[in-house]
Tab-separated table of C-alpha atoms and ligand atoms in Angstrom:
chain	number	residue	atom	x	y	z
O	1	MET	CA	98.288	121.139	112.677
O	2	LEU	CA	101.526	119.110	112.194
O	3	THR	CA	104.005	118.710	114.622
O	4	LYS	CA	107.900	119.644	113.919
O	5	LYS	CA	108.414	116.047	113.837
O	6	GLU	CA	105.863	115.163	111.182
O	7	LEU	CA	107.116	118.049	109.162
O	8	ASP	CA	110.670	116.640	109.360
O	9	ARG	CA	109.236	112.920	108.659
O	10	TYR	CA	107.290	113.891	105.554
O	11	ASP	CA	109.731	116.424	104.310
O	12	ARG	CA	110.351	114.571	100.816
O	13	GLN	CA	106.528	114.749	99.880
O	14	ILE	CA	105.256	117.856	101.292
O	15	ILE	CA	108.173	119.931	99.225
O	16	MET	CA	106.387	118.112	96.141
O	17	PRO	CA	104.489	121.018	94.161
O	18	GLY	CA	100.783	121.295	95.188
O	19	PHE	CA	101.504	118.873	98.181
O	20	GLY	CA	102.564	121.101	101.153
O	21	ALA	CA	101.671	120.547	104.669
O	22	VAL	CA	98.097	121.164	103.794
O	23	GLY	CA	98.361	117.791	101.551
O	24	GLN	CA	100.029	116.288	104.952
O	25	GLU	CA	97.380	117.274	106.954
O	26	LYS	CA	94.767	115.810	104.484
O	27	LEU	CA	96.621	112.638	104.970
O	28	LYS	CA	96.785	112.853	108.796
O	29	LYS	CA	92.815	113.606	109.074
O	30	ALA	CA	92.234	110.524	106.710
O	31	LYS	CA	90.981	107.194	107.724
O	32	VAL	CA	91.151	104.462	105.236
O	33	PHE	CA	89.540	101.146	105.119
O	34	ILE	CA	91.855	98.074	103.511
O	35	ALA	CA	89.871	94.974	103.277
O	36	GLY	CA	92.333	92.335	103.527
O	37	ALA	CA	95.906	92.118	105.013
O	38	GLY	CA	97.010	89.557	102.443
O	39	GLY	CA	99.486	90.266	99.097
O	40	LEU	CA	97.529	93.480	98.354
O	41	GLY	CA	96.613	94.632	101.878
O	42	SER	CA	100.355	94.369	102.793
O	43	PRO	CA	102.239	97.038	100.226
O	44	ALA	CA	98.817	99.285	100.426
O	45	ALA	CA	99.084	99.342	104.336
O	46	LEU	CA	102.665	99.488	104.812
O	47	TYR	CA	102.908	102.434	102.106
O	48	LEU	CA	99.930	104.297	103.387
O	49	ALA	CA	101.422	104.336	107.048
O	50	ALA	CA	104.618	105.493	105.871
O	51	ALA	CA	102.942	108.286	104.096
O	52	GLY	CA	101.225	109.443	107.247
O	53	ILE	CA	97.732	108.570	106.616
O	54	GLY	CA	95.987	109.081	110.086
O	55	THR	CA	94.071	105.840	110.809
O	56	ILE	CA	94.236	102.810	108.852
O	57	ARG	CA	91.272	100.087	109.637
O	58	ILE	CA	92.126	96.707	108.283
O	59	ALA	CA	90.092	93.798	108.306
O	60	ASP	CA	91.143	89.937	107.848
O	61	HIS	CA	89.955	86.782	109.539
O	62	ASP	CA	92.981	84.685	108.437
O	63	THR	CA	96.216	83.514	110.528
O	64	VAL	CA	99.801	83.681	108.864
O	65	ARG	CA	100.876	80.548	107.146
O	66	LEU	CA	104.403	79.718	105.722
O	67	SER	CA	102.891	79.918	102.122
O	68	ASN	CA	102.133	83.487	102.487
O	69	LEU	CA	105.341	84.794	103.169
O	70	ASN	CA	106.247	85.068	99.288
O	71	ARG	CA	104.010	87.782	98.715
O	72	GLN	CA	102.455	89.311	102.329
O	73	ILE	CA	105.336	91.192	103.265
O	74	LEU	CA	103.629	92.616	106.439
O	75	TYR	CA	104.465	89.331	107.940
O	76	GLN	CA	107.755	87.647	108.880
O	77	GLU	CA	108.528	84.034	110.000
O	78	LYS	CA	107.967	84.364	113.461
O	79	ASP	CA	104.228	85.479	112.775
O	80	ILE	CA	103.300	82.076	111.462
O	81	GLY	CA	100.154	80.926	113.393
O	82	ARG	CA	99.415	84.264	114.437
O	83	GLU	CA	96.112	86.322	113.509
O	84	LYS	CA	97.134	88.534	110.458
O	85	ILE	CA	95.177	91.550	111.801
O	86	SER	CA	97.175	91.780	115.273
O	87	SER	CA	100.736	90.857	113.178
O	88	ALA	CA	100.085	93.655	110.694
O	89	ALA	CA	99.073	96.411	113.559
O	90	ALA	CA	102.191	95.436	115.012
O	91	ARG	CA	104.390	96.087	112.016
O	92	LEU	CA	102.350	99.203	110.876
O	93	LYS	CA	103.045	100.794	114.504
O	94	LYS	CA	106.699	99.685	114.506
O	95	LEU	CA	106.888	101.413	110.955
O	96	ASN	CA	105.116	104.604	112.249
O	97	SER	CA	104.016	104.910	115.793
O	98	ASN	CA	102.114	108.082	115.428
O	99	ILE	CA	99.134	106.628	113.115
O	100	ILE	CA	96.212	104.873	114.366
O	101	VAL	CA	95.574	101.093	113.414
O	102	GLU	CA	92.105	99.753	114.067
O	103	THR	CA	92.064	95.817	113.456
O	104	ILE	CA	88.349	93.825	112.329
O	105	GLY	CA	89.057	90.310	112.663
O	106	GLU	CA	86.003	89.193	111.191
O	107	THR	CA	84.866	87.990	107.592
O	108	ILE	CA	83.034	90.566	105.431
O	109	THR	CA	79.483	89.776	104.693
O	110	GLU	CA	76.355	91.334	103.581
O	111	ALA	CA	75.327	91.637	107.246
O	112	ASN	CA	77.899	93.267	108.686
O	113	ALA	CA	79.901	95.069	105.618
O	114	ASP	CA	78.367	98.758	106.597
O	115	ARG	CA	79.116	98.456	109.851
O	116	LEU	CA	82.734	97.200	109.454
O	117	VAL	CA	83.216	99.947	107.199
O	118	GLY	CA	81.525	102.547	109.373
O	119	ASP	CA	83.004	106.102	108.980
O	120	SER	CA	86.141	105.316	106.788
O	121	ASP	CA	86.636	107.986	104.193
O	122	LEU	CA	87.231	105.080	101.369
O	123	ILE	CA	87.673	101.231	100.720
O	124	ILE	CA	90.672	99.960	99.426
O	125	ASP	CA	89.947	96.292	97.732
O	126	ALA	CA	92.676	93.850	98.844
O	127	MET	CA	90.467	90.957	98.722
O	128	ASP	CA	91.060	87.563	96.777
O	129	ASN	CA	87.368	86.623	95.781
O	130	LEU	CA	85.054	88.335	93.509
O	131	PRO	CA	81.668	88.141	95.888
O	132	THR	CA	83.069	90.177	98.628
O	133	ARG	CA	84.731	92.666	96.179
O	134	TYR	CA	81.061	92.986	94.792
O	135	LEU	CA	80.071	93.468	98.508
O	136	LEU	CA	82.713	96.056	99.157
O	137	ASN	CA	81.953	98.136	95.629
O	138	LYS	CA	78.020	98.249	96.767
O	139	THR	CA	79.156	99.268	100.174
O	140	ALA	CA	81.209	101.967	98.658
O	141	ILE	CA	78.483	103.306	96.575
O	142	GLN	CA	76.169	103.160	99.444
O	143	LYS	CA	78.252	105.320	101.458
O	144	ASN	CA	79.204	107.424	98.474
O	145	ILE	CA	82.969	106.733	99.253
O	146	PRO	CA	85.678	105.887	96.439
O	147	PHE	CA	86.711	102.151	96.192
O	148	PHE	CA	89.880	101.248	94.840
O	149	HIS	CA	90.178	97.884	93.257
O	150	GLY	CA	93.167	95.723	92.754
O	151	ALA	CA	93.543	92.223	91.731
O	152	VAL	CA	96.353	89.683	90.792
O	153	TYR	CA	96.655	86.625	88.939
O	154	GLY	CA	100.348	84.891	88.451
O	155	PHE	CA	102.749	87.880	86.996
O	156	GLU	CA	99.468	89.753	86.090
O	157	GLY	CA	97.500	92.491	88.027
O	158	ARG	CA	94.514	95.060	87.678
O	159	ALA	CA	93.708	98.170	89.289
O	160	MET	CA	90.677	100.846	88.654
O	161	THR	CA	89.427	103.640	90.758
O	162	VAL	CA	85.788	104.199	91.675
O	163	ILE	CA	84.129	107.195	92.404
O	164	PRO	CA	80.310	106.682	93.052
O	165	GLY	CA	77.897	108.379	90.770
O	166	LYS	CA	81.147	109.510	88.846
O	167	SER	CA	83.035	106.802	87.169
O	168	ALA	CA	82.471	102.962	86.103
O	169	CYS	CA	82.156	100.712	89.151
O	170	LEU	CA	83.375	96.979	89.677
O	171	THR	CA	79.855	96.012	88.969
O	172	CYS	CA	79.678	97.799	85.436
O	173	LEU	CA	82.718	96.338	84.524
O	174	TYR	CA	82.308	92.736	85.633
O	175	HIS	CA	78.311	92.768	85.510
O	176	GLY	CA	78.357	90.524	88.628
O	177	ALA	CA	80.359	87.546	86.489
O	178	ASN	CA	81.838	85.162	88.945
O	179	VAL	CA	84.740	82.592	88.958
O	180	PRO	CA	84.947	79.789	91.064
O	181	ALA	CA	87.463	80.417	94.471
O	182	GLU	CA	90.412	78.478	94.169
O	183	LYS	CA	93.968	78.568	94.795
O	184	PHE	CA	95.754	80.568	92.059
O	185	PRO	CA	98.966	81.512	91.249
O	186	VAL	CA	101.012	84.567	92.010
O	187	ILE	CA	104.577	85.770	92.297
O	188	GLY	CA	104.607	88.560	95.179
O	189	THR	CA	105.996	91.231	93.159
O	190	ALA	CA	102.477	91.454	91.266
O	191	PRO	CA	100.628	92.397	94.311
O	192	GLY	CA	103.651	94.431	95.282
O	193	VAL	CA	102.939	96.864	91.871
O	194	ILE	CA	99.211	96.753	91.882
O	195	GLY	CA	99.011	97.452	95.913
O	196	CYS	CA	101.501	100.221	95.152
O	197	ILE	CA	99.328	101.232	92.513
O	198	GLN	CA	96.303	101.529	95.165
O	199	ALA	CA	98.142	103.200	97.490
O	200	THR	CA	99.257	105.925	95.051
O	201	GLU	CA	95.689	106.373	93.771
O	202	VAL	CA	94.446	106.915	97.443
O	203	ILE	CA	96.926	109.563	98.314
O	204	LYS	CA	95.921	111.088	94.752
O	205	TYR	CA	92.451	111.150	95.680
O	206	LEU	CA	92.887	112.311	99.710
O	207	THR	CA	95.454	115.561	98.306
O	208	GLY	CA	93.654	116.264	95.135
O	209	LEU	CA	96.436	115.970	92.955
O	210	GLY	CA	96.843	114.216	89.515
O	211	GLU	CA	94.413	112.240	87.747
O	212	LEU	CA	92.963	109.279	89.279
O	213	LEU	CA	92.734	105.814	87.403
O	214	THR	CA	88.758	106.504	87.031
O	215	GLY	CA	86.840	104.930	83.800
O	216	ARG	CA	89.916	103.186	83.067
O	217	LEU	CA	90.979	99.612	83.874
O	218	LEU	CA	94.569	99.512	84.277
O	219	ASN	CA	96.401	95.920	83.363
O	220	TYR	CA	99.473	95.062	84.416
O	221	ASP	CA	101.691	92.123	82.753
O	222	GLY	CA	104.939	91.476	84.546
O	223	LEU	CA	106.137	88.892	81.854
O	224	SER	CA	105.780	91.257	78.806
O	225	MET	CA	106.402	94.095	81.149
O	226	LYS	CA	103.488	96.059	79.761
O	227	PHE	CA	100.835	98.443	81.193
O	228	THR	CA	97.502	98.416	79.215
O	229	GLU	CA	94.291	100.609	79.370
O	230	PHE	CA	91.212	99.660	78.709
O	231	LYS	CA	88.312	102.231	78.828
O	232	ILE	CA	85.278	101.419	80.962
O	233	LYS	CA	82.086	103.391	80.657
O	234	ARG	CA	79.394	103.236	83.405
O	235	ASP	CA	76.521	101.005	82.921
O	236	PRO	CA	73.063	102.935	83.042
O	237	GLY	CA	71.702	99.565	84.135
O	238	CYS	CA	74.360	98.746	86.391
O	239	ALA	CA	72.860	96.836	89.544
O	240	HIS	CA	74.969	98.808	92.014
O	241	CYS	CA	75.365	102.345	90.671
O	242	GLY	CA	72.976	102.649	87.621
O	243	ARG	CA	70.325	104.522	89.959
O	244	ALA	CA	73.167	106.441	92.112
O	245	PRO	CA	72.689	110.078	91.574
O	246	ASP	CA	75.310	111.880	89.667
O	247	ARG	CA	77.684	114.361	91.344
B	301	LIG	ZN1	78.164	100.467	88.489
């Protein structure tokens, strides 16, 4: 049940056709796992906190640096040198004191991924490297929970939603290909756009509204200001979802 204060706070989304108090209660009951509290994790976490997601579980092992501030909008100058997750939790609680923020200061590895994601309802991929993205993709498939992929480079970004057993996964898309981890360019608005798309997808998934970004890779090019879509089919031989049962 929603309190009078909650009905007031979320009024503009509750009045949307098909959303209602029922939709808001679904957000309140949800626990989302955000892997990474950086450029993508910042807008995703802020908008999901603002929307009233009941529990946000956020993982990052880094500390805030000056060079993060062009894009990681969870942080301010006073946070430099602090653990990202503690600054992030404080910022999110300041925005919405009704939500629960769980923080994880560990690096996500093969050994701990299952435990760190725990009983979360879904995974948001806000990482900056492919090996951890693949690992989270695999973890989502094993747990049979959706995976919301997002990535940025320069003025560009990509997003895709994965429903295990139903739509193409990250490994169907990239077949385990990798690129060397290195410092890459990024303008802060690119993760702003993509992080918001990921948060939108999460809200749609939880409330059952609209059509998810499944089986489609959305490419955003900020310089030409074009959104392009590529159809992505499931790979029957996919190392991660090839043998997952159909739903
Ligand atoms: Zn797959």
